Amino acid sequence: MSKIAITGAAGRMGRTLIEIIQQTPGAELTGAVERPGISIIGADAGEVAGVGALGVKIVDNLESILADFDVLVDFTIADATAVNLEVCATANKAMVIGTTGLSEAQTARVRALAQKMPIVFAPNYSVGVNATFKLLEIAAQIFGDDVDIEISEAHHRHKVDAPSGTALKMGEIVAAELDRDLSEVAVYGREGITGERSRETIGFSTVRAGDIIGEHTVMFAGAGERLEITHRAHSRSNFAQGAVRSALWLEDRQAGLFDMQDVLGLKAIKA
Ligand code: NAD
């Protein structure tokens, strides 16, 4: 049985994670954390998630429950994840990181600490999105430099970072296949007299509206035709299922930095 703690327990992903852990054989929720000062501290995590009492109280301090879990699943905010990472590294705990919008320095710290602890760090835990990543490698190889590539994404109005971590990852995959450096070719939104588009550019556009859970489209547009590869999330349960699957997968791992492609065994499939 894998003992899992989650942080951000009252959040959109946190509540979904509690529900999915309940439904997953081999997984047990043994800890739940939220930020200090909010009213649900001390409440039962299962009650907060709407799945009935589980006997796991929500605490406001990760350090107070270190004896209770093997792996921490963290879907919170970048600054909280950065702190939790240090705590887990010191206490020798595995981590599944779902939080997006980490700074370059915070990401570098994830990479460094993964030398001593096992971490799954993925911008998107859905199986469909990770299949999309593979399809993008294939499409980029087929089209090469003969098309314009544009990435668009839409999310709910509460999302705090843009473009989404998933859209950026899609850009990185396509850029890597085409021997381009994303930091040099990315264009984030356009306005005014922008001039003609140059071929190597990879454009990003962002919609924030209502309760859209997450939609991504990568367009490969050439003369006379275009291919669009689209993924649409219908609920948060697919992200939570992937994150819990990652937590179980980490059970016997030594130190290292992994992503959902590792968890799903997709790296063995040749594009
Ligand atoms: P949310 O705002 O609903 O939930 C975040 C929760 O974290 C809140 O309840 C907040 O109180 C809590 N929190 C903040 N600081 C904390 C701290 N110091 N300690 C403990 N808890 C703290 O957000 P959400 O929609 O659940 O998304 C959370 C993160 O997960 C975002 O970065 C989002 O982009 C990311 N996300 C990733 C994936 C993926 O597949 N990788 C999927 C969905 C969301």
Coordinates of C-alpha atoms and ligand atoms in Angstrom, one line a residue:
M1 CA 0.0 0.0 0.0
S2 CA 1.4 3.4 -1.0
K3 CA 0.9 6.0 1.7
I4 CA 0.1 9.3 -0.1
A5 CA -0.2 12.8 1.4
I6 CA -1.5 15.7 -0.7
T7 CA -1.0 19.4 -0.3
G8 CA -3.5 21.9 -1.6
A9 CA -6.1 19.5 -0.2
A10 CA -9.0 21.9 -0.5
G11 CA -8.1 23.1 -4.0
R12 CA -9.8 22.0 -7.3
M13 CA -7.1 19.4 -7.9
G14 CA -6.7 18.5 -4.2
R15 CA -10.3 17.5 -3.8
T16 CA -10.2 15.5 -7.0
L17 CA -7.1 13.8 -5.9
I18 CA -8.7 12.7 -2.6
E19 CA -11.6 11.2 -4.6
I20 CA -9.3 9.3 -7.0
I21 CA -7.0 8.0 -4.2
Q22 CA -10.1 6.5 -2.6
Q23 CA -11.0 4.7 -5.9
T24 CA -7.4 3.5 -6.6
P25 CA -6.4 0.0 -5.3
G26 CA -3.0 0.1 -3.6
A27 CA -3.2 3.9 -2.8
E28 CA -4.1 5.2 0.7
L29 CA -4.5 8.9 1.7
T30 CA -2.5 9.3 4.9
G31 CA -2.0 13.0 5.0
A32 CA -3.6 16.3 3.8
V33 CA -2.2 19.8 4.0
E34 CA -3.5 23.3 3.3
R35 CA -2.2 26.8 3.7
P36 CA -2.3 28.2 7.2
G37 CA -5.2 30.4 8.2
I38 CA -8.0 28.9 6.2
S39 CA -11.2 27.6 7.8
I40 CA -10.9 24.0 6.8
I41 CA -7.7 23.3 8.8
G42 CA -8.7 20.5 11.2
A43 CA -11.5 19.3 9.0
D44 CA -11.6 15.8 7.6
A45 CA -10.1 15.6 4.1
G46 CA -12.8 13.2 2.9
E47 CA -15.6 15.5 4.1
V48 CA -14.0 18.5 2.3
A49 CA -13.7 16.5 -0.9
G50 CA -17.3 15.3 -0.6
V51 CA -16.4 11.5 -0.3
G52 CA -17.3 11.1 3.3
A53 CA -15.1 11.0 6.4
L54 CA -11.7 9.3 6.0
G55 CA -10.1 9.9 9.4
V56 CA -7.4 12.2 7.8
K57 CA -7.4 15.7 9.3
I58 CA -6.2 18.6 7.1
V59 CA -3.1 20.2 8.8
D60 CA -1.3 23.4 8.0
N61 CA 2.2 22.1 8.3
L62 CA 3.8 19.5 6.2
E63 CA 6.5 18.8 8.7
S64 CA 4.0 17.7 11.3
I65 CA 3.0 14.7 9.2
L66 CA 6.3 13.5 7.8
A67 CA 6.1 10.2 9.7
D68 CA 2.7 9.4 8.0
F69 CA 3.5 9.2 4.2
D70 CA 5.9 7.9 1.5
V71 CA 5.0 10.3 -1.3
L72 CA 3.7 13.8 -1.4
V73 CA 1.4 14.8 -4.3
D74 CA 1.6 18.6 -4.7
F75 CA -0.8 20.7 -6.8
T76 CA -0.6 24.1 -5.2
I77 CA 1.3 27.3 -6.2
A78 CA 5.0 27.6 -7.2
D79 CA 6.2 29.2 -4.0
A80 CA 4.5 26.6 -1.8
T81 CA 5.9 23.7 -4.0
A82 CA 9.4 25.2 -3.7
V83 CA 9.2 25.0 0.1
N84 CA 7.6 21.5 0.1
L85 CA 10.4 20.3 -2.2
E86 CA 13.0 21.2 0.4
V87 CA 11.1 19.6 3.2
C88 CA 10.6 16.3 1.2
A89 CA 14.3 16.3 0.2
T90 CA 15.4 16.6 3.8
A91 CA 13.0 13.9 5.0
N92 CA 13.8 11.6 2.1
K93 CA 10.2 11.5 0.7
A94 CA 9.2 11.0 -3.0
M95 CA 7.2 13.7 -4.7
V96 CA 4.7 14.1 -7.5
I97 CA 4.7 17.7 -8.6
G98 CA 1.7 19.0 -10.6
T99 CA 2.1 22.7 -9.9
T100 CA 2.8 24.8 -12.9
G101 CA 4.4 28.2 -13.3
L102 CA 7.6 27.4 -11.4
S103 CA 10.4 29.9 -12.1
E104 CA 13.6 28.9 -13.8
A105 CA 15.4 28.9 -10.5
Q106 CA 12.7 26.8 -8.8
T107 CA 12.8 24.3 -11.7
A108 CA 16.6 24.1 -11.5
R109 CA 16.2 23.2 -7.8
V110 CA 13.7 20.4 -8.7
R111 CA 16.4 19.1 -11.1
A112 CA 19.1 19.4 -8.5
L113 CA 17.2 17.7 -5.6
A114 CA 16.1 14.9 -8.0
Q115 CA 19.7 13.6 -7.7
K116 CA 18.8 12.5 -4.1
M117 CA 15.1 11.9 -4.2
P118 CA 12.6 10.4 -6.8
I119 CA 10.4 13.1 -8.4
V120 CA 7.7 12.9 -11.1
F121 CA 7.4 16.4 -12.5
A122 CA 5.0 16.9 -15.4
P123 CA 3.1 19.9 -16.7
N124 CA 0.2 17.6 -17.5
Y125 CA -0.7 14.2 -16.0
S126 CA -3.4 13.2 -18.5
V127 CA -2.8 10.1 -20.6
G128 CA -4.3 11.9 -23.6
V129 CA -2.0 14.9 -23.4
N130 CA 1.0 12.7 -23.1
A131 CA -0.2 10.7 -26.2
T132 CA -0.5 14.2 -27.9
F133 CA 3.2 14.9 -27.0
K134 CA 4.2 11.8 -28.9
L135 CA 2.0 12.7 -31.9
L136 CA 3.6 16.1 -32.0
E137 CA 7.0 14.6 -32.4
I138 CA 5.7 12.6 -35.4
A139 CA 3.9 15.6 -37.0
A140 CA 7.0 17.8 -36.6
Q141 CA 9.2 15.2 -38.2
I142 CA 6.8 14.8 -41.1
F143 CA 6.3 18.5 -41.8
G144 CA 9.7 19.8 -40.9
D145 CA 10.2 23.4 -41.9
D146 CA 7.4 23.4 -44.5
V147 CA 4.7 24.7 -42.2
D148 CA 3.9 27.4 -39.7
I149 CA 3.3 26.2 -36.2
E150 CA 0.9 27.8 -33.8
I151 CA -0.1 26.7 -30.3
S152 CA -3.4 27.8 -28.7
E153 CA -4.7 27.0 -25.3
A154 CA -7.8 27.7 -23.2
H155 CA -8.3 27.4 -19.4
H156 CA -10.7 28.6 -16.7
R157 CA -10.7 32.1 -15.4
H158 CA -8.9 31.2 -12.1
K159 CA -5.6 30.0 -13.8
V160 CA -2.7 32.2 -12.7
D161 CA 0.0 31.4 -15.2
A162 CA 0.1 31.8 -19.0
P163 CA 0.7 30.2 -21.4
S164 CA -0.1 26.9 -19.7
G165 CA 2.8 24.6 -18.7
T166 CA 1.4 22.1 -21.2
A167 CA 1.4 24.6 -24.1
L168 CA 5.0 25.4 -23.3
K169 CA 5.9 21.7 -23.2
M170 CA 4.2 21.3 -26.6
G171 CA 6.3 24.1 -27.9
E172 CA 9.5 22.6 -26.5
I173 CA 8.8 19.2 -28.1
V174 CA 8.1 20.7 -31.5
A175 CA 11.1 23.0 -31.3
A176 CA 13.4 20.2 -30.2
E177 CA 12.3 18.1 -33.2
L178 CA 13.0 21.0 -35.6
D179 CA 16.4 21.9 -34.0
R180 CA 15.1 25.2 -32.8
D181 CA 15.6 26.9 -29.4
L182 CA 12.1 27.7 -28.1
S183 CA 13.4 30.7 -26.1
E184 CA 14.5 32.3 -29.5
V185 CA 11.5 31.4 -31.6
A186 CA 8.5 31.7 -29.3
V187 CA 6.1 34.6 -29.8
Y188 CA 3.6 35.1 -27.0
G189 CA 0.5 36.9 -28.4
R190 CA 0.6 39.5 -31.2
E191 CA -0.7 43.0 -31.4
G192 CA -0.4 46.0 -33.8
I193 CA 1.8 46.1 -36.9
T194 CA 3.6 42.8 -36.3
G195 CA 5.1 42.4 -39.8
E196 CA 5.0 39.1 -41.7
R197 CA 5.4 35.9 -39.8
S198 CA 8.7 34.2 -40.2
R199 CA 8.7 30.4 -40.6
E200 CA 10.8 29.4 -37.6
T201 CA 8.4 31.3 -35.2
I202 CA 6.3 29.2 -32.9
G203 CA 3.3 31.3 -31.8
F204 CA 1.3 31.0 -28.6
S205 CA -2.2 32.3 -27.9
T206 CA -4.1 32.1 -24.6
V207 CA -7.8 32.2 -23.7
R208 CA -8.9 32.5 -20.0
A209 CA -12.7 32.1 -19.6
G210 CA -15.4 30.5 -17.4
D211 CA -14.8 27.0 -16.2
I212 CA -12.9 25.5 -19.2
I213 CA -10.8 22.7 -17.7
G214 CA -8.1 22.7 -20.3
E215 CA -7.9 22.7 -24.1
H216 CA -4.8 22.7 -26.3
T217 CA -4.4 22.8 -30.1
V218 CA -1.2 22.7 -32.1
M219 CA -1.6 23.8 -35.7
F220 CA 0.7 22.8 -38.5
A221 CA -0.3 25.1 -41.4
G222 CA 1.1 25.0 -44.9
A223 CA 0.0 26.0 -48.4
G224 CA -3.5 24.7 -49.0
E225 CA -4.0 22.7 -45.9
R226 CA -3.5 22.5 -42.1
L227 CA -3.3 19.8 -39.5
E228 CA -4.6 20.5 -36.0
I229 CA -3.9 18.2 -33.1
T230 CA -6.3 19.0 -30.2
H231 CA -6.7 17.7 -26.7
R232 CA -9.7 18.6 -24.6
A233 CA -9.9 17.7 -20.9
H234 CA -13.5 17.0 -19.8
S235 CA -12.9 16.8 -16.1
R236 CA -10.0 17.0 -13.6
S237 CA -10.1 13.3 -12.9
N238 CA -7.8 12.5 -15.7
F239 CA -5.0 14.7 -14.2
A240 CA -5.6 13.2 -10.8
Q241 CA -5.6 9.6 -12.1
G242 CA -2.2 10.3 -13.8
A243 CA -0.8 11.8 -10.6
V244 CA -1.9 8.9 -8.4
R245 CA -0.6 6.5 -11.0
S246 CA 2.7 8.4 -10.8
A247 CA 2.7 8.2 -7.0
L248 CA 2.3 4.4 -7.1
W249 CA 5.0 4.1 -9.9
L250 CA 7.4 6.0 -7.6
E251 CA 7.1 3.4 -4.9
D252 CA 10.2 1.4 -5.8
R253 CA 12.2 4.1 -7.6
Q254 CA 15.5 5.5 -6.5
A255 CA 16.4 9.1 -7.0
G256 CA 15.8 10.7 -10.4
L257 CA 13.6 13.1 -12.3
F258 CA 10.8 11.5 -14.2
D259 CA 7.8 12.7 -16.2
M260 CA 4.5 11.1 -17.4
Q261 CA 6.3 9.8 -20.5
D262 CA 8.4 7.7 -18.1
V263 CA 5.4 6.6 -16.0
L264 CA 3.5 5.6 -19.1
G265 CA 6.5 4.0 -20.9
L266 CA 6.1 6.3 -23.9
K267 CA 9.8 6.9 -24.3
A268 CA 10.3 3.4 -25.6
I269 CA 7.9 4.1 -28.5
K270 CA 9.8 5.5 -31.4
A271 CA 8.3 8.6 -33.1
Ligands
NAD1 P1 -6.5 25.8 -6.7 O1 -6.2 27.2 -6.5 O2 -7.9 25.3 -6.8 O3 -5.8 24.9 -5.5 C1 -4.5 25.2 -5.0 C2 -4.6 25.0 -3.5 O4 -3.3 25.1 -3.0 C3 -5.5 26.0 -2.8 O5 -6.5 25.3 -2.0 C4 -4.6 26.7 -1.9 O6 -5.1 27.1 -0.6 C5 -3.5 25.7 -1.7 N1 -2.2 26.2 -1.2 C6 -1.6 27.4 -1.5 N2 -0.5 27.6 -0.8 C7 -0.3 26.5 0.0 C8 0.6 26.1 0.9 N3 1.7 26.9 1.2 N4 0.4 24.9 1.6 C9 -0.6 24.1 1.3 N5 -1.6 24.4 0.4 C10 -1.4 25.6 -0.3 O7 -5.7 25.4 -8.0 P2 -5.8 24.0 -8.9 O8 -6.7 24.3 -10.1 O9 -6.1 22.9 -8.0 O10 -4.3 24.0 -9.5 C11 -3.2 23.9 -8.7 C12 -1.9 23.8 -9.5 O11 -1.9 22.6 -10.3 C13 -1.8 24.9 -10.5 O12 -0.4 25.3 -10.6 C14 -2.3 24.3 -11.8 O13 -1.7 24.9 -13.0 C15 -1.7 22.9 -11.7 N6 -2.4 21.9 -12.5 C16 -1.5 21.0 -13.0 C17 -2.1 19.9 -13.8 C18 -1.1 18.9 -14.3 O14 -1.6 17.9 -14.9 N7 0.2 19.0 -14.1 C19 -3.5 19.8 -13.9 C20 -4.3 20.7 -13.3 C21 -3.7 21.8 -12.5

